[in-house]
Amino acid sequence: MRKILIVGNPNVGKSTLFNSLTKSNEHTGNFHGVTVSEKSKVINIENEKIELVDLPGMYSLNSFSFEEEVAKNVLLAQDCERVVLVDANSMKRNLYLCLQMMELKINFKIFINNYDYFFKNGNEINSKKLSEKLGVDCQIINAKKIKSSLELFERKNNNYYLPYLSKYINKIKEKYNLGEQKIILALNGDFSNLEIDQKNYIKAFLPNLIKDRYNYLNNIISTSINVKNNYIYGLNKSDKIVLNPIIMLLGFLITFFVGIYLIFFLIGPFLSGVFETILTRFLFVPIINLLCGITDNVWLIEFFENAVFGGVLTIISFVPQVCLLFAFLTLLEDSGLIARMAFVFDDFLSFFGLNGKAVYLMLLGLGCNTMSSMASRNMPEKNLRVKTAILNPYISCFARLPVFVLIASVFFLKFSFWVVCGLYLLGLLVLLFMSFILNKTILKTERAGLLIEFPPLRKIDIKHVLKEAEKNGLDLVKRIFTIVLSVGIIVWILTHTTFSFGFTQNITESILFFIADKLTWLFAPLGLNSTGIVSSLFVGIMAKELIVSTMSICNNTSSTIALQQSLLLSTSVVNFSFASAVSFLIFSLLYCPCISNLAVIKKETESFFMWFSVLSQFTIAYMLSFFVYQSLTKGFAFGIISCFVVALIFFAIVLLTKKIKHPKCLTCNKCKN
Amino acid sequence: MNLFNAKLNAKCVVKSIEIEDEKTKFRLMELGLIEGEVVTVIKRSLMKKTLLISFNSSCFTINETEARRVMVEYA
């Protein structure tokens, strides 16, 4: 089977091309570093199977960040065909990567994208002449509208000669006995298996080599590309307004708050209500009625009503809100505003040990923390990468949305909007605080160079926005019918089964009650001493959506309204007072990343940081919830004092575990001192 | 004169790049910031820690530390 890699500079439209050719819906955005890992799909063109692989963007083979390293490794290691996608508006820079591939004698084709914009500005590319001069086949395409055909991927051998290269190879050969391929690899940033003096000797040639490459490209471009209008790609007239920090900050805050209001309190609840009514009336009620007609087994009916439909329904009603949230995030991503926000907020974020790129990760985290932790690999420095990967879970993801909306609308009524906004803000503040602390202690970061290419501000493609919303909505539906449903069934069985494997409707006799009851003492100081709440939080570690579905199963409810009403009843298994509701909101916002996020943190960093993330988040969530609950129930002063005592206890535990780590403590001089 | 001190929107020509961190130096050069290239400072951030510059027909952000190490002359 033929395998074709799509390579190129960041933000030239590789994922868009991949989506058009494979009819997929992979994540795309108007910002560099959106794709951080390779994605592949097999397509069938005229009865021939071709595997297309979309690689993260890279400016050159001399990789600068981890995602560039990933792309480079795939590009150089695999024996397959390559297509280099270049942007017509910055040909010289895009062709630089092509030139490096030519030096390594890699066979490839060039597709030129974004030509419309280039042509509109009065410029022209003679693709035939460019192909002749480069010795590589060049085609002008439109990545959005292209259709796959065998002709498109027709194999053509490259035929080129790079006059500037031989002098460097000869000079290096004169000094060291190295093979030509090894020298060329080294000239392209791969110094593996070279001694230090060899490495330094070759490195000294690089500045001149880069200049020679650009001189060579200048000669080619001057004869094949007609640039009448010298404009700066990426810079718009409106940037004079957009890049003003005050306008940007105000604009962002207004957009964010209006977005939250529309998503969670105006359009979202309306759509959710309609969605839930339709599902209840036309799907769940008829099925339950049918079941009641067939059997009178209470156990079976309750199982379907509560475990299957109850848990699913309370979450599925939030699908429209999640779709709106992702549509909002796609609007921001596609507009090109994120690069501008990164530039404007870089100063502020660098004070906390982050850099402007973190803005993109935070916005991505509003959708899914796992995705944003993975995207941290486009950070240029290791400590910065680790920091962003482990701190991203403080940003509230879509899965926590049902918890906030559900509890806030019951206990805060008119103020629920401000409570949800406050929770998002609290997550951000804790993230900045933790970043500041980490920057001063274990993850010190020198001010890392912010090197971001500005993409042009683009008109919003509504089709793409709707597609992204649909894709993420469907993803959530899939999760609901797999993870939420299966875990819901397990939770229901645990809440309705006794240790003697008998069916019980009294939850206090159930297995789950027995297990959760052993942990309630830990959460009692936070006002969360109900077994149902403890179970929800515990199950929520798997996926945050499960918190609400578990509460619904524990309270034996089968709709969102019924669940909301049950939360106020002291007879319910899960019930809250005002103070415990606030404490619960804070705790569920901060307490632990979900399992998939932890797996990504471990993969992107190391297991130490995964455990650090779990422990630090739990400690902060516990302290804050404790402080708020104690302040609300016993007064502010008591809250502060008790918080101080808890901090001391935690500190003592940390010291104790440190001692345990050194069993030779009594004899070790270091520990004795 | 270094790039950080250049006037806004004034066209400058790169004379040399003296950035100590090789990784960043080579990356900037590979993006086209080489001797003889025309570079323009478009905007400075509020605290002047980050600059928005244009070269090689594209627009990039660069930090103050690196900008101070790029020697330029007005064109």
XYZ file of C-alpha atoms in Angstrom:
748
model
C 0.000 0.000 0.000
C 1.287 3.466 -0.877
C 1.916 5.729 2.081
C 2.030 9.498 1.571
C 3.176 11.971 4.231
C 1.830 15.530 4.207
C 4.578 17.821 5.480
C 5.118 21.564 5.562
C 5.475 24.692 7.675
C 2.976 25.230 10.502
C -0.426 26.732 9.636
C -0.198 26.242 5.852
C -3.308 24.023 5.733
C -1.928 20.476 6.081
C -4.799 19.269 8.259
C -7.291 21.015 5.956
C -5.757 19.156 2.988
C -5.835 15.899 4.968
C -9.509 16.458 5.845
C -10.448 17.262 2.233
C -8.646 14.229 0.827
C -9.773 11.737 3.460
C -13.186 13.340 4.132
C -12.234 13.453 7.831
C -12.913 16.078 10.421
C -9.546 16.438 12.171
C -8.985 19.502 14.349
C -7.771 22.529 12.364
C -7.145 26.115 13.414
C -5.631 29.406 12.340
C -2.652 29.136 14.687
C 0.606 27.277 14.417
C 1.011 24.070 16.436
C -2.606 22.875 16.243
C -1.483 19.406 15.095
C 0.967 17.929 17.596
C 0.991 14.255 16.630
C 0.780 12.319 13.362
C -2.654 11.287 12.106
C -3.286 8.796 9.365
C -6.177 7.423 7.341
C -6.424 4.947 4.480
C -8.338 6.163 1.420
C -9.406 4.304 -1.660
C -8.704 6.144 -4.930
C -9.757 4.386 -8.114
C -9.368 0.982 -6.415
C -5.913 1.813 -5.084
C -5.435 2.011 -1.333
C -3.359 4.956 -0.131
C -2.497 5.779 3.473
C -2.317 9.521 4.048
C -0.402 10.816 7.078
C -0.810 14.339 8.428
C 2.315 15.489 10.289
C 2.770 18.382 12.731
C 4.144 21.514 11.088
C 7.861 22.257 10.982
C 9.844 25.197 9.685
C 13.029 23.232 9.168
C 14.663 19.857 9.824
C 16.610 21.500 12.637
C 13.790 20.943 15.135
C 12.978 23.636 17.683
C 10.157 22.013 19.668
C 8.999 18.505 20.538
C 6.236 18.395 17.933
C 8.751 19.371 15.237
C 10.935 16.511 16.447
C 7.983 14.119 16.063
C 7.393 15.319 12.489
C 11.074 15.153 11.591
C 11.472 11.603 12.919
C 8.522 10.336 10.878
C 9.639 12.239 7.784
C 13.182 10.864 7.851
C 12.506 7.364 9.137
C 9.764 6.160 6.867
C 10.232 4.834 3.395
C 7.258 6.445 1.701
C 6.163 9.263 -0.609
C 5.973 12.868 0.549
C 3.924 15.897 -0.334
C 5.171 19.260 0.891
C 2.395 21.811 1.287
C 3.636 25.380 0.957
C 1.904 28.726 1.411
C 1.949 30.910 -1.714
C 2.233 34.026 0.442
C 5.561 33.088 2.025
C 7.177 30.910 -0.618
C 10.784 31.613 0.241
C 10.439 30.505 3.865
C 8.284 27.512 2.922
C 10.702 26.363 0.215
C 13.546 26.383 2.748
C 12.248 23.094 4.171
C 11.986 21.701 0.622
C 15.598 22.608 0.025
C 16.689 20.695 3.122
C 14.727 17.656 1.933
C 16.386 17.983 -1.476
C 19.802 17.988 0.204
C 18.870 14.677 1.840
C 17.788 13.341 -1.569
C 14.209 12.815 -0.396
C 11.722 12.485 -3.243
C 8.616 14.683 -2.903
C 6.003 16.849 -4.634
C 5.076 20.409 -3.814
C 1.474 21.609 -3.435
C 1.034 25.389 -3.312
C -1.875 26.481 -1.108
C -3.549 29.856 -0.326
C -2.903 31.061 -3.864
C -6.205 33.004 -4.067
C -5.040 35.466 -1.424
C -1.647 35.828 -3.117
C -3.223 36.358 -6.546
C -5.743 38.897 -5.183
C -2.822 41.040 -4.068
C -1.596 41.277 -7.667
C 1.050 38.558 -7.496
C 1.553 35.511 -9.663
C 3.344 32.150 -9.527
C 4.473 30.354 -12.669
C 4.269 26.813 -11.321
C 5.773 25.251 -14.491
C 8.825 27.470 -14.314
C 9.109 26.908 -10.589
C 9.011 23.124 -11.151
C 11.740 23.396 -13.803
C 13.978 25.626 -11.701
C 13.574 23.595 -8.507
C 13.589 20.229 -10.215
C 10.528 19.232 -8.187
C 6.949 18.942 -9.422
C 4.880 21.923 -8.146
C 1.075 22.197 -8.315
C -1.211 25.012 -7.241
C -4.103 23.630 -5.196
C -6.894 24.743 -2.890
C -6.618 22.586 0.235
C -10.238 23.245 1.184
C -11.751 22.162 -2.118
C -9.306 19.574 -3.454
C -10.562 16.104 -4.355
C -8.410 12.994 -4.283
C -7.309 11.426 -7.567
C -4.435 9.205 -8.667
C -3.243 11.986 -10.974
C -2.748 14.207 -7.950
C -0.382 11.694 -6.407
C 1.340 10.683 -9.659
C 4.922 9.610 -8.928
C 7.533 11.909 -10.439
C 11.252 11.741 -9.821
C 12.911 14.913 -8.647
C 15.739 16.185 -10.780
C 17.823 18.882 -9.167
C 21.351 20.046 -8.486
C 22.276 22.095 -5.432
C 25.475 23.961 -6.370
C 26.104 25.468 -2.952
C 26.205 22.170 -1.046
C 29.345 20.496 -2.398
C 31.780 23.079 -0.974
C 30.572 22.386 2.572
C 30.712 18.622 2.093
C 34.249 18.810 0.669
C 35.506 21.040 3.483
C 34.133 18.715 6.150
C 35.467 15.650 4.330
C 38.920 17.239 4.231
C 38.952 17.538 8.002
C 37.067 14.403 9.082
C 36.555 11.034 7.545
C 32.753 11.108 7.474
C 30.267 9.709 4.936
C 28.403 12.164 2.693
C 24.971 11.252 4.080
C 26.180 11.718 7.639
C 27.584 15.154 6.747
C 24.346 16.235 5.065
C 22.344 15.020 8.052
C 24.599 17.018 10.362
C 24.209 20.097 8.164
C 20.482 19.658 8.720
C 20.688 19.518 12.504
C 21.179 15.789 13.116
C 24.435 15.488 15.065
C 23.867 11.979 16.385
C 26.960 9.711 16.504
C 29.311 12.687 16.041
C 32.077 13.695 18.422
C 31.968 17.114 20.058
C 34.756 18.619 17.942
C 33.141 17.272 14.757
C 29.796 18.720 15.844
C 31.298 22.146 16.594
C 33.236 22.179 13.338
C 30.097 21.450 11.290
C 27.978 23.879 13.324
C 30.327 26.704 12.423
C 29.297 26.305 8.760
C 25.576 26.588 9.448
C 25.168 30.418 9.356
C 26.813 30.584 5.920
C 24.912 27.538 4.706
C 21.593 29.138 5.685
C 22.550 32.274 3.742
C 23.547 30.201 0.702
C 20.241 28.350 0.832
C 18.354 31.638 0.822
C 20.512 33.020 -2.014
C 19.718 29.928 -4.056
C 16.010 30.341 -3.321
C 16.154 34.052 -4.226
C 17.473 33.136 -7.689
C 14.702 30.612 -8.258
C 11.917 32.838 -6.951
C 13.016 35.904 -8.947
C 12.477 34.009 -12.203
C 9.290 32.098 -11.393
C 7.309 34.241 -8.987
C 6.084 37.688 -9.917
C 5.619 39.772 -6.778
C 4.071 43.134 -7.729
C 2.640 44.012 -4.380
C 5.006 43.702 -1.446
C 2.738 43.114 1.504
C 3.315 41.552 4.904
C 1.398 38.327 5.121
C -0.412 37.963 8.424
C -0.756 41.643 9.185
C -4.165 43.251 8.691
C -5.309 46.866 8.914
C -7.491 45.961 11.882
C -4.389 44.837 13.798
C -3.819 48.448 14.829
C -6.968 48.134 16.947
C -6.742 44.459 17.867
C -3.161 44.674 19.173
C -4.007 47.444 21.618
C -3.690 45.675 25.020
C -6.645 47.454 26.612
C -8.947 46.805 23.653
C -7.740 43.198 23.487
C -8.311 42.597 27.212
C -11.738 44.238 27.233
C -12.689 42.513 24.002
C -11.620 39.155 25.352
C -13.438 39.563 28.675
C -16.645 40.745 26.977
C -16.487 37.907 24.429
C -15.795 35.383 27.177
C -18.605 36.503 29.484
C -21.103 36.916 26.643
C -20.041 33.465 25.390
C -20.616 31.904 28.833
C -23.985 33.656 29.153
C -25.174 32.501 25.755
C -23.851 28.976 26.140
C -24.861 28.253 29.720
C -27.785 30.517 30.453
C -29.615 31.598 27.299
C -29.405 29.482 24.162
C -27.813 26.436 25.824
C -30.508 25.684 28.443
C -33.258 26.236 25.867
C -31.673 23.778 23.434
C -30.916 21.356 26.289
C -34.540 21.503 27.454
C -35.849 20.799 23.943
C -33.304 17.992 23.496
C -34.175 16.368 26.835
C -37.943 16.638 26.233
C -37.658 15.036 22.801
C -35.500 12.183 24.112
C -37.718 11.583 27.148
C -41.048 11.699 25.296
C -40.125 9.880 22.141
C -37.472 7.444 23.292
C -37.150 6.752 27.002
C -40.809 6.887 28.125
C -42.068 4.598 25.314
C -39.274 2.099 26.093
C -40.074 2.097 29.830
C -43.810 1.737 29.082
C -43.056 -1.150 26.775
C -40.921 -2.761 29.448
C -43.658 -2.310 32.082
C -46.077 -4.048 29.715
C -43.758 -7.021 29.290
C -42.587 -7.535 32.878
C -43.459 -6.485 36.418
C -39.951 -7.156 37.730
C -39.187 -4.042 39.876
C -35.462 -4.694 39.733
C -35.394 -4.765 35.925
C -37.640 -1.718 35.456
C -35.690 0.319 37.982
C -32.445 -0.780 36.343
C -33.518 0.579 32.944
C -35.233 3.659 34.330
C -32.420 4.646 36.633
C -29.128 3.047 35.575
C -29.550 3.088 31.806
C -31.737 6.143 31.140
C -31.289 8.236 34.295
C -27.490 8.458 34.147
C -27.476 8.955 30.378
C -30.259 11.537 30.290
C -28.778 13.891 32.880
C -25.580 14.144 30.809
C -26.974 13.911 27.304
C -29.098 17.002 27.912
C -25.849 18.974 28.074
C -24.798 17.978 24.537
C -26.219 21.184 22.935
C -24.281 23.306 25.448
C -21.068 21.401 24.742
C -21.628 21.892 20.979
C -22.057 25.637 21.551
C -18.899 25.758 23.687
C -16.836 24.110 20.950
C -18.389 26.360 18.291
C -17.307 29.354 20.386
C -13.759 28.003 20.737
C -13.556 27.255 16.997
C -14.633 30.836 16.251
C -11.721 32.097 18.322
C -9.257 29.637 16.784
C -10.253 30.268 13.169
C -10.252 34.038 13.447
C -6.474 34.261 13.947
C -6.990 36.098 17.233
C -5.136 33.532 19.338
C -1.688 34.526 18.005
C -2.567 38.147 18.749
C -3.681 37.250 22.266
C -0.430 35.337 22.768
C 1.526 38.463 21.806
C -0.513 40.836 23.981
C -0.645 38.576 27.063
C 2.972 37.338 26.843
C 4.308 40.001 29.250
C 1.662 39.236 31.832
C 2.041 35.455 31.587
C 5.848 35.584 31.694
C 5.578 37.099 35.183
C 4.060 33.768 36.272
C 6.657 31.693 34.427
C 4.512 30.928 31.385
C 4.629 32.378 27.898
C 2.119 33.738 25.393
C 1.572 30.356 23.784
C -0.110 29.217 27.013
C -3.149 31.288 25.945
C -3.857 28.751 23.221
C -3.507 25.840 25.633
C -5.838 27.497 28.147
C -8.497 28.046 25.491
C -8.060 24.486 24.308
C -8.425 23.394 27.951
C -11.872 24.986 28.105
C -12.860 22.267 25.659
C -10.756 19.328 26.831
C -7.850 19.251 29.300
C -6.441 16.081 27.763
C -6.092 17.780 24.383
C -4.472 20.850 25.921
C -1.996 18.778 27.967
C -1.005 17.017 24.761
C -0.692 20.323 22.893
C 1.843 21.478 25.492
C 4.478 19.754 23.355
C 4.621 22.811 21.101
C 6.283 24.696 23.968
C 9.932 25.418 23.150
C 11.436 24.520 26.536
C 11.166 21.351 28.675
C 10.234 22.924 32.012
C 7.676 25.115 30.305
C 6.228 22.067 28.585
C 5.964 20.151 31.864
C 4.462 23.149 33.638
C 1.745 23.713 31.045
C 0.957 19.978 30.823
C 0.403 19.579 34.578
C -1.304 22.931 35.158
C -3.821 22.778 32.312
C -6.318 20.667 34.321
C -6.979 23.719 36.514
C -8.864 25.184 33.564
C -12.405 23.925 33.706
C -13.148 21.596 30.786
C -16.536 20.890 29.204
C -17.041 17.781 31.353
C -17.233 19.892 34.509
C -19.857 22.112 32.887
C -22.870 19.915 33.872
C -21.776 19.988 37.542
C -21.487 23.780 37.598
C -24.729 24.464 35.760
C -26.662 21.904 37.781
C -25.527 23.024 41.250
C -25.331 26.757 40.483
C -28.859 26.906 39.073
C -30.241 25.184 42.199
C -28.373 27.121 44.879
C -27.556 30.486 43.314
C -30.623 31.121 41.156
C -30.191 34.665 39.716
C -26.477 34.681 40.482
C -25.683 31.350 38.851
C -24.109 33.106 35.830
C -21.657 34.956 38.060
C -20.912 31.785 40.022
C -19.988 29.898 36.832
C -17.847 32.864 35.659
C -16.245 32.950 39.126
C -15.390 29.260 38.928
C -13.652 29.710 35.568
C -11.774 32.670 37.024
C -10.825 30.704 40.153
C -9.383 27.920 37.982
C -7.305 30.496 36.097
C -6.076 32.184 39.278
C -5.018 28.882 40.848
C -3.218 27.974 37.612
C -1.286 31.262 37.652
C -0.488 30.903 41.359
C 0.777 27.348 40.927
C 2.791 28.328 37.860
C 4.423 31.124 39.856
C 5.293 28.713 42.692
C 6.632 26.046 40.317
C 8.652 28.666 38.465
C 10.363 29.605 41.712
C 10.956 26.001 42.821
C 11.153 22.792 40.800
C 10.320 24.014 37.297
C 12.345 27.177 36.878
C 12.048 28.651 33.412
C 14.186 31.339 31.888
C 12.017 33.700 29.857
C 11.517 31.368 26.909
C 11.641 32.938 23.477
C 8.169 33.559 22.128
C 8.481 32.874 18.448
C 5.053 32.848 16.895
C 4.144 33.471 13.305
C 1.183 35.811 12.926
C -1.563 34.268 10.793
C -3.864 36.651 8.903
C -7.203 37.524 10.497
C -9.711 35.449 8.562
C -13.424 35.552 7.958
C -15.204 32.864 9.912
C -16.138 29.762 7.959
C -19.502 28.899 9.500
C -19.433 25.435 7.926
C -16.192 24.639 9.744
C -17.524 26.011 13.041
C -20.636 23.834 12.753
C -18.538 20.812 11.782
C -16.314 21.202 14.866
C -19.391 21.621 17.093
C -20.991 18.545 15.542
C -17.794 16.495 15.862
C -17.362 17.309 19.549
C -21.064 16.830 20.274
C -20.937 13.390 18.650
C -17.762 12.587 20.597
C -19.609 13.366 23.819
C -22.601 11.248 22.748
C -20.190 8.365 22.060
C -18.620 8.802 25.505
C -22.062 8.874 27.095
C -23.124 5.621 25.444
C -19.835 3.919 26.268
C -18.083 5.212 29.403
C -20.986 6.982 31.137
C -23.444 4.172 30.443
C -21.118 1.342 31.475
C -19.829 3.098 34.604
C -23.425 4.140 35.382
C -24.524 0.510 35.280
C -21.662 -0.517 37.572
C -22.503 2.302 40.006
C -26.187 1.341 39.964
C -25.348 -2.295 40.668
C -23.071 -1.231 43.535
C -25.811 1.007 44.975
C -28.494 -1.693 44.698
C -26.562 -4.793 45.700
C -25.781 -5.975 49.211
C -22.677 -7.901 50.207
C -24.764 -11.089 50.049
C -25.469 -10.246 46.356
C -29.137 -9.504 47.033
C -31.118 -6.621 45.491
C -31.800 -3.673 47.810
C -33.565 -0.342 47.392
C -32.064 0.921 50.616
C -28.716 2.441 49.630
C -27.373 2.245 53.195
C -27.238 -1.549 52.804
C -25.382 -1.403 49.477
C -21.749 -2.203 48.670
C -21.046 1.352 47.463
C -22.361 2.824 50.698
C -20.106 0.506 52.668
C -17.004 1.553 50.661
C -17.820 5.280 50.470
C -18.723 5.365 54.147
C -15.108 4.532 54.983
C -13.993 7.733 53.220
C -16.628 10.216 54.394
C -14.511 11.260 57.398
C -11.979 12.735 54.972
C -14.575 14.931 53.293
C -16.605 15.794 56.403
C -14.573 18.988 57.113
C -15.574 20.179 53.619
C -19.278 19.594 54.322
C -19.269 16.698 51.863
C -19.929 13.875 54.289
C -22.580 12.127 52.226
C -21.687 8.747 50.778
C -23.349 9.733 47.489
C -21.143 12.809 47.119
C -17.995 10.866 47.966
C -18.960 8.172 45.436
C -19.622 10.819 42.733
C -16.261 12.461 43.308
C -14.486 9.126 43.340
C -16.162 7.955 40.108
C -15.546 11.416 38.590
C -11.810 10.715 38.506
C -12.494 8.384 35.570
C -14.300 11.132 33.632
C -15.823 14.295 35.045
C -19.143 13.746 33.252
C -19.679 10.814 35.604
C -20.101 13.086 38.641
C -23.594 14.168 37.589
C -24.668 10.764 36.296
C -23.559 9.109 39.567
C -25.470 11.707 41.604
C -28.538 10.969 39.488
C -28.216 7.207 40.063
C -27.660 7.645 43.811
C -30.761 9.859 44.081
C -32.859 7.508 41.912
C -33.818 10.266 39.471
C -34.295 10.034 35.730
C -34.284 13.680 34.579
C -32.249 16.843 35.173
C -35.146 18.660 36.897
C -35.850 15.719 39.205
C -32.150 15.577 40.115
C -32.044 19.329 40.825
C -35.066 19.050 43.111
C -33.639 16.038 44.913
C -30.425 17.914 45.772
C -32.416 20.160 48.127
C -34.071 17.301 50.016
C -32.313 16.196 53.183
C -33.725 12.681 52.632
C -31.807 12.256 49.341
C -28.555 10.323 49.277
C -26.858 13.297 47.569
C -28.011 16.557 49.103
C -26.355 19.873 49.785
C -26.697 22.839 52.082
C -25.695 26.210 50.587
C -22.208 26.042 52.169
C -21.575 22.447 51.119
C -22.768 23.250 47.564
C -20.141 26.019 47.291
C -17.525 23.703 48.758
C -18.512 20.950 46.301
C -18.293 23.312 43.301
C -14.778 24.382 44.255
C -13.660 20.851 45.025
C -15.019 19.391 41.770
C -13.366 22.246 39.826
C -9.902 21.544 41.189
C -9.606 18.110 42.762
C -7.972 15.824 40.169
C -7.398 15.487 36.416
C -9.381 12.682 34.775
C -7.730 9.337 33.959
C -7.133 10.127 30.255
C -5.551 13.449 31.192
C -3.282 11.740 33.715
C -2.197 9.239 31.057
C -1.270 12.128 28.735
C 0.588 13.961 31.513
C 2.579 10.797 32.195
C 3.339 10.362 28.493
C 4.330 13.979 27.925
C 6.318 14.376 31.150
C 7.089 11.515 33.577
C 5.248 9.590 36.309
C 6.616 11.867 39.043
C 4.784 14.840 37.528
C 1.634 12.798 37.073
C 1.560 12.018 40.804
C 2.585 15.573 41.582
C -0.393 16.775 39.558
C -2.788 14.472 41.458
C -1.458 15.355 44.913
C -1.092 19.090 44.351
C -4.560 19.420 42.836
C -6.152 17.385 45.626
C -4.361 19.432 48.295
C -5.340 22.780 46.778
C -8.932 21.683 46.189
C -9.142 20.384 49.749
C -7.669 23.532 51.305
C -9.866 25.920 49.335
C -13.062 23.929 49.886
C -12.212 23.597 53.562
C -11.600 27.317 53.910
C -14.823 28.262 52.100
C -16.996 25.756 53.985
C -15.586 26.642 57.395
C -15.859 30.383 56.659
C -19.452 30.066 55.527
C -20.527 27.944 58.471
C -18.363 29.218 61.341
C -17.140 32.641 60.253
C -14.208 34.011 58.279
C -11.707 34.038 61.174
C -12.421 30.405 61.990
C -11.996 29.570 58.297
C -8.542 31.143 58.175
C -7.370 29.553 61.436
C -8.631 26.095 60.523
C -7.123 26.422 57.058
C -3.791 27.225 58.691
C -4.094 24.142 60.899
C -4.913 21.952 57.883
C -1.921 23.434 56.022
C 0.289 22.503 58.980
C -1.077 18.956 59.008
C -0.404 18.616 55.256
C 3.077 19.991 55.776
C 3.688 17.453 58.536
C 2.463 14.642 56.276
C 4.820 15.798 53.493
C 7.741 15.817 55.935
C 6.754 12.393 57.207
C 6.615 10.909 53.701
C 10.040 12.431 53.063
C 11.332 10.561 56.114
C 9.674 7.366 54.949
C 11.443 7.793 51.626
C 14.782 7.654 53.492
C 14.618 4.518 55.643
C 18.271 4.958 56.655
C 17.294 8.233 58.273
C 18.619 7.431 61.707
C 22.081 6.627 60.475
C 22.292 9.068 57.580
C 24.189 12.239 58.478
C 22.235 14.346 56.014
C 18.904 13.418 57.594
C 20.250 13.682 61.159
C 21.261 17.266 60.530
C 22.060 49.691 16.908
C 20.021 46.700 17.947
C 16.547 45.732 16.769
C 14.972 46.472 20.145
C 15.959 50.147 19.869
C 14.810 50.592 16.291
C 11.969 53.025 15.610
C 8.536 51.607 14.990
C 7.756 50.929 11.324
C 11.253 51.963 10.221
C 12.889 49.634 7.708
C 16.143 48.220 9.040
C 18.764 45.963 7.518
C 20.154 43.092 9.583
C 23.908 43.461 10.131
C 24.555 40.507 12.431
C 22.847 38.128 14.826
C 24.633 37.709 18.130
C 22.133 35.561 20.018
C 23.980 33.215 22.380
C 21.396 30.440 22.355
C 22.300 28.579 19.156
C 18.895 26.940 18.853
C 17.097 30.282 18.755
C 19.764 31.891 16.580
C 19.566 29.178 13.922
C 15.786 29.142 14.057
C 15.575 32.880 13.422
C 18.084 32.552 10.593
C 16.185 29.641 9.086
C 13.042 31.747 9.159
C 14.885 34.284 7.029
C 16.375 36.725 9.528
C 19.793 36.737 7.903
C 22.359 39.435 7.155
C 21.029 41.889 4.576
C 17.354 41.051 5.225
C 15.029 44.000 5.743
C 13.284 43.873 9.109
C 10.652 46.203 10.581
C 9.459 46.540 14.182
C 5.689 46.757 13.942
C 4.630 46.840 17.558
C 6.017 46.586 21.062
C 3.995 44.912 23.812
C 2.775 46.946 26.789
C 5.775 46.157 28.995
C 8.064 46.161 25.936
C 9.132 42.589 26.655
C 7.898 41.259 23.314
C 8.183 42.735 19.835
C 6.178 42.099 16.721
C 8.508 42.215 13.728
C 8.182 41.561 10.025
C 10.791 40.016 7.739
C 10.825 37.632 4.813
C 7.232 38.773 4.026
C 5.917 37.290 7.285
C 5.215 38.545 10.772
C 6.780 37.055 13.914
C 6.944 37.797 17.612
C 10.374 37.992 19.259
C 11.451 38.584 22.856
C 13.334 41.620 24.090
C 16.441 39.566 24.959
C 16.743 38.194 21.438
C 15.822 41.513 19.797
C 18.686 43.232 21.645
C 21.065 40.703 20.094
C 20.037 41.405 16.505
C 22.215 44.219 15.181
C 20.597 46.394 12.541
C 21.004 49.633 10.589
C 18.274 51.838 9.157
C 17.743 51.094 5.478
